[in-house]
Amino acid sequence: MNEEAGRPAALALELTAPAKAQTRDARTWLFSLSELAAERFNAALQRELDDLCQSVADRLSGSAAGLGRLPMPDAAASLHFSRPVFQHRFTTAAGKRKRSSSAGVWRIFYALVDKDGDGRPDTLSVLSLRHGGAAPLAPLADESDDDDDHEEKGEA
Amino acid sequence: MTAITLELPDELAARLAALPDAERNEFATAALADAFTDDELTPDDLAAIGAGLAALDAGHVTPGPVAFAEMDAHLNELKRAKQQQGKQQQAA
């Protein structure tokens, strides 16, 4: 049991082989732009995954911290694969980001797995990590004066 | 002023009506946030997710702590390579 005021234990975390490869590619790409950006991404990703495992556990248990509602599956992905697929977005941009900018925005696609067979998910399995700008439709314009945003523009 | 309309299938609307106010409001808030988020999945997104699901089903997974250690090691490896490259350039 989580020590914090009776919160449930966080879900166990695992990464699929493709997800691991994608985090590696992301780190390599970011490092080529900026060592600081790669460090920030690495720290943010690990922190985000840990927080996600706890927040999903909170929701599944119906605890006060979890708002009493199950995570909502991503409709498009779940329909496509005929099984629940969840999406979580996070950003690594240090400053303000224009809504139209995908700089520093990442998407984690994950599944909830019941490993111990008790009928309740106990593991969060990361299926894929995608950059918000993974498929730009046009050359990215110089949208921001924020130097941090310049570090993460371009394709992942 | 801009009016925003949320269209829902009849069955979903009926289910939402049966929820407590707090949960119904939370759904509406999430739906509005989604409406302003350009979050369409591309064919590449779907292919990546499919590859992840296939790996999950095949048991090709790494526990979180191990994966994190590998991430940190990779970052250190990149830094070492960069330092090495810098030394070689200085020597040249």
PDB file of C-alpha atoms in Angstrom, chain A residues 7-152:
ATOM      1  CA  ARG A   7      -3.448   5.441  -1.621  1.00  0.00           C
ATOM      2  CA  PRO A   8      -3.278   2.184  -3.522  1.00  0.00           C
ATOM      3  CA  ALA A   9       0.073   0.873  -4.729  1.00  0.00           C
ATOM      4  CA  ALA A  10       1.030   2.128  -8.165  1.00  0.00           C
ATOM      5  CA  LEU A  11       0.600  -0.224 -11.102  1.00  0.00           C
ATOM      6  CA  ALA A  12       3.715  -2.101 -12.154  1.00  0.00           C
ATOM      7  CA  LEU A  13       5.314  -0.566 -15.218  1.00  0.00           C
ATOM      8  CA  GLU A  14       6.714  -2.313 -18.249  1.00  0.00           C
ATOM      9  CA  LEU A  15       7.779  -1.193 -21.695  1.00  0.00           C
ATOM     10  CA  THR A  16       7.338  -3.257 -24.827  1.00  0.00           C
ATOM     11  CA  ALA A  17      10.359  -3.726 -27.065  1.00  0.00           C
ATOM     12  CA  PRO A  18       9.068  -1.278 -29.714  1.00  0.00           C
ATOM     13  CA  ALA A  19       8.366   1.353 -27.043  1.00  0.00           C
ATOM     14  CA  LYS A  20      11.896   0.980 -25.685  1.00  0.00           C
ATOM     15  CA  ALA A  21      13.313   1.413 -29.174  1.00  0.00           C
ATOM     16  CA  GLN A  22      11.206   4.524 -29.679  1.00  0.00           C
ATOM     17  CA  THR A  23      12.424   6.099 -26.438  1.00  0.00           C
ATOM     18  CA  ARG A  24      15.979   5.329 -27.532  1.00  0.00           C
ATOM     19  CA  ASP A  25      15.409   6.943 -30.939  1.00  0.00           C
ATOM     20  CA  ALA A  26      13.821   9.973 -29.278  1.00  0.00           C
ATOM     21  CA  ARG A  27      16.749  10.378 -26.918  1.00  0.00           C
ATOM     22  CA  THR A  28      19.256  10.064 -29.760  1.00  0.00           C
ATOM     23  CA  TRP A  29      17.368  12.582 -31.896  1.00  0.00           C
ATOM     24  CA  LEU A  30      17.020  15.084 -29.067  1.00  0.00           C
ATOM     25  CA  PHE A  31      20.674  14.688 -28.104  1.00  0.00           C
ATOM     26  CA  SER A  32      21.622  15.612 -31.654  1.00  0.00           C
ATOM     27  CA  LEU A  33      19.748  18.901 -31.131  1.00  0.00           C
ATOM     28  CA  SER A  34      20.644  19.591 -27.521  1.00  0.00           C
ATOM     29  CA  GLU A  35      22.121  17.602 -24.657  1.00  0.00           C
ATOM     30  CA  LEU A  36      19.916  19.540 -22.243  1.00  0.00           C
ATOM     31  CA  ALA A  37      16.772  18.659 -24.210  1.00  0.00           C
ATOM     32  CA  ALA A  38      17.706  14.970 -24.119  1.00  0.00           C
ATOM     33  CA  GLU A  39      18.296  15.096 -20.364  1.00  0.00           C
ATOM     34  CA  ARG A  40      15.026  16.900 -19.775  1.00  0.00           C
ATOM     35  CA  PHE A  41      13.138  14.422 -21.952  1.00  0.00           C
ATOM     36  CA  ASN A  42      14.686  11.435 -20.161  1.00  0.00           C
ATOM     37  CA  ALA A  43      13.791  12.783 -16.732  1.00  0.00           C
ATOM     38  CA  ALA A  44      10.311  13.907 -17.799  1.00  0.00           C
ATOM     39  CA  LEU A  45       9.478  10.568 -19.400  1.00  0.00           C
ATOM     40  CA  GLN A  46      10.451   8.558 -16.331  1.00  0.00           C
ATOM     41  CA  ARG A  47       8.625  10.928 -14.012  1.00  0.00           C
ATOM     42  CA  GLU A  48       5.547  10.914 -16.246  1.00  0.00           C
ATOM     43  CA  LEU A  49       5.448   7.115 -16.404  1.00  0.00           C
ATOM     44  CA  ASP A  50       5.780   6.788 -12.629  1.00  0.00           C
ATOM     45  CA  ASP A  51       3.028   9.373 -12.078  1.00  0.00           C
ATOM     46  CA  LEU A  52       0.819   7.669 -14.657  1.00  0.00           C
ATOM     47  CA  CYS A  53       1.154   4.287 -12.932  1.00  0.00           C
ATOM     48  CA  GLN A  54       0.045   5.883  -9.658  1.00  0.00           C
ATOM     49  CA  SER A  55      -2.780   7.986 -11.081  1.00  0.00           C
ATOM     50  CA  VAL A  56      -4.247   5.051 -13.008  1.00  0.00           C
ATOM     51  CA  ALA A  57      -4.045   2.881  -9.883  1.00  0.00           C
ATOM     52  CA  ASP A  58      -5.874   5.633  -7.981  1.00  0.00           C
ATOM     53  CA  ARG A  59      -8.619   5.699 -10.592  1.00  0.00           C
ATOM     54  CA  LEU A  60      -8.967   1.927 -10.724  1.00  0.00           C
ATOM     55  CA  SER A  61      -9.274   1.693  -6.950  1.00  0.00           C
ATOM     56  CA  GLY A  62     -11.848   4.473  -6.775  1.00  0.00           C
ATOM     57  CA  SER A  63      -9.733   6.254  -4.179  1.00  0.00           C
ATOM     58  CA  ALA A  64     -10.272   9.921  -3.374  1.00  0.00           C
ATOM     59  CA  ALA A  65      -7.134  10.824  -5.301  1.00  0.00           C
ATOM     60  CA  GLY A  66      -8.449   9.056  -8.396  1.00  0.00           C
ATOM     61  CA  LEU A  67     -11.704  10.983  -8.881  1.00  0.00           C
ATOM     62  CA  GLY A  68     -13.516   7.648  -8.959  1.00  0.00           C
ATOM     63  CA  ARG A  69     -13.467   7.269 -12.722  1.00  0.00           C
ATOM     64  CA  LEU A  70     -11.700   4.766 -14.917  1.00  0.00           C
ATOM     65  CA  PRO A  71      -9.215   6.111 -17.468  1.00  0.00           C
ATOM     66  CA  MET A  72     -10.975   6.689 -20.776  1.00  0.00           C
ATOM     67  CA  PRO A  73      -9.558   4.565 -23.611  1.00  0.00           C
ATOM     68  CA  ASP A  74      -8.487   6.283 -26.813  1.00  0.00           C
ATOM     69  CA  ALA A  75     -11.529   5.742 -28.998  1.00  0.00           C
ATOM     70  CA  ALA A  76      -9.791   5.572 -32.385  1.00  0.00           C
ATOM     71  CA  ALA A  77      -7.031   3.203 -31.301  1.00  0.00           C
ATOM     72  CA  SER A  78      -9.363   0.977 -29.265  1.00  0.00           C
ATOM     73  CA  LEU A  79     -11.806   0.649 -32.139  1.00  0.00           C
ATOM     74  CA  HIS A  80      -9.016  -0.086 -34.617  1.00  0.00           C
ATOM     75  CA  PHE A  81      -7.511  -2.863 -32.521  1.00  0.00           C
ATOM     76  CA  SER A  82     -10.731  -4.057 -30.869  1.00  0.00           C
ATOM     77  CA  ARG A  83      -9.179  -3.799 -27.422  1.00  0.00           C
ATOM     78  CA  PRO A  84      -8.693  -0.957 -24.942  1.00  0.00           C
ATOM     79  CA  VAL A  85      -5.724   1.240 -25.809  1.00  0.00           C
ATOM     80  CA  PHE A  86      -5.097   4.323 -23.698  1.00  0.00           C
ATOM     81  CA  GLN A  87      -3.299   7.545 -24.556  1.00  0.00           C
ATOM     82  CA  HIS A  88      -1.518   9.974 -22.260  1.00  0.00           C
ATOM     83  CA  ARG A  89       0.016  13.232 -23.440  1.00  0.00           C
ATOM     84  CA  PHE A  90       2.812  15.102 -21.744  1.00  0.00           C
ATOM     85  CA  THR A  91       5.095  17.941 -22.577  1.00  0.00           C
ATOM     86  CA  THR A  92       8.742  18.578 -21.961  1.00  0.00           C
ATOM     87  CA  ALA A  93       8.702  22.194 -23.106  1.00  0.00           C
ATOM     88  CA  ALA A  94      10.093  24.361 -20.321  1.00  0.00           C
ATOM     89  CA  GLY A  95       8.125  27.472 -21.130  1.00  0.00           C
ATOM     90  CA  LYS A  96       4.784  28.432 -22.646  1.00  0.00           C
ATOM     91  CA  ARG A  97       3.920  26.698 -25.879  1.00  0.00           C
ATOM     92  CA  LYS A  98       1.594  27.927 -28.596  1.00  0.00           C
ATOM     93  CA  ARG A  99      -1.427  25.672 -29.011  1.00  0.00           C
ATOM     94  CA  SER A 100      -0.509  25.108 -32.670  1.00  0.00           C
ATOM     95  CA  SER A 101       3.015  23.997 -31.780  1.00  0.00           C
ATOM     96  CA  SER A 102       3.821  20.331 -31.282  1.00  0.00           C
ATOM     97  CA  ALA A 103       7.225  21.167 -29.839  1.00  0.00           C
ATOM     98  CA  GLY A 104       7.905  19.122 -26.719  1.00  0.00           C
ATOM     99  CA  VAL A 105       4.594  17.244 -26.885  1.00  0.00           C
ATOM    100  CA  TRP A 106       4.741  13.477 -26.565  1.00  0.00           C
ATOM    101  CA  ARG A 107       2.060  10.798 -26.532  1.00  0.00           C
ATOM    102  CA  ILE A 108       2.267   7.560 -24.592  1.00  0.00           C
ATOM    103  CA  PHE A 109       0.014   4.761 -25.785  1.00  0.00           C
ATOM    104  CA  TYR A 110      -0.462   2.052 -23.200  1.00  0.00           C
ATOM    105  CA  ALA A 111      -2.519  -0.979 -22.246  1.00  0.00           C
ATOM    106  CA  LEU A 112      -3.652  -2.152 -18.821  1.00  0.00           C
ATOM    107  CA  VAL A 113      -2.813  -5.779 -18.098  1.00  0.00           C
ATOM    108  CA  ASP A 114      -4.010  -8.194 -15.419  1.00  0.00           C
ATOM    109  CA  LYS A 115      -0.881 -10.262 -14.797  1.00  0.00           C
ATOM    110  CA  ASP A 116      -1.969 -12.030 -11.620  1.00  0.00           C
ATOM    111  CA  GLY A 117      -5.348 -13.074 -12.985  1.00  0.00           C
ATOM    112  CA  ASP A 118      -7.454 -11.556 -10.222  1.00  0.00           C
ATOM    113  CA  GLY A 119      -9.656  -9.723 -12.686  1.00  0.00           C
ATOM    114  CA  ARG A 120      -8.107  -6.304 -12.014  1.00  0.00           C
ATOM    115  CA  PRO A 121      -5.350  -4.604 -14.045  1.00  0.00           C
ATOM    116  CA  ASP A 122      -2.084  -4.505 -12.133  1.00  0.00           C
ATOM    117  CA  THR A 123       0.376  -3.558 -14.858  1.00  0.00           C
ATOM    118  CA  LEU A 124       0.683  -0.615 -17.221  1.00  0.00           C
ATOM    119  CA  SER A 125       2.371  -1.693 -20.431  1.00  0.00           C
ATOM    120  CA  VAL A 126       3.748   1.057 -22.658  1.00  0.00           C
ATOM    121  CA  LEU A 127       2.992   0.165 -26.269  1.00  0.00           C
ATOM    122  CA  SER A 128       4.396   3.169 -28.064  1.00  0.00           C
ATOM    123  CA  LEU A 129       5.872   6.618 -27.575  1.00  0.00           C
ATOM    124  CA  ARG A 130       5.041   9.123 -30.296  1.00  0.00           C
ATOM    125  CA  HIS A 131       6.135  12.696 -30.746  1.00  0.00           C
ATOM    126  CA  GLY A 132       3.335  15.225 -31.143  1.00  0.00           C
ATOM    127  CA  GLY A 133       4.946  16.394 -34.367  1.00  0.00           C
ATOM    128  CA  ALA A 134       5.711  12.939 -35.725  1.00  0.00           C
ATOM    129  CA  ALA A 135       3.887  13.670 -38.966  1.00  0.00           C
ATOM    130  CA  PRO A 136       4.099  17.362 -39.798  1.00  0.00           C
ATOM    131  CA  LEU A 137       1.990  18.394 -42.759  1.00  0.00           C
ATOM    132  CA  ALA A 138       4.174  21.373 -43.646  1.00  0.00           C
ATOM    133  CA  PRO A 139       7.666  22.642 -42.877  1.00  0.00           C
ATOM    134  CA  LEU A 140       7.672  23.866 -39.293  1.00  0.00           C
ATOM    135  CA  ALA A 141       7.753  27.651 -39.084  1.00  0.00           C
ATOM    136  CA  ASP A 142       9.745  29.603 -36.524  1.00  0.00           C
ATOM    137  CA  GLU A 143       6.795  29.848 -34.140  1.00  0.00           C
ATOM    138  CA  SER A 144       8.308  30.774 -30.853  1.00  0.00           C
ATOM    139  CA  ASP A 145      10.888  33.069 -29.312  1.00  0.00           C
ATOM    140  CA  ASP A 146      11.419  30.453 -26.609  1.00  0.00           C
ATOM    141  CA  ASP A 147      14.830  28.883 -27.144  1.00  0.00           C
ATOM    142  CA  ASP A 148      13.648  25.638 -25.566  1.00  0.00           C
ATOM    143  CA  ASP A 149      10.993  25.183 -28.255  1.00  0.00           C
ATOM    144  CA  HIS A 150      13.621  25.473 -30.966  1.00  0.00           C
ATOM    145  CA  GLU A 151      15.346  22.398 -29.499  1.00  0.00           C
ATOM    146  CA  GLU A 152      12.491  20.002 -30.200  1.00  0.00           C
TER     147      GLU A 152
END
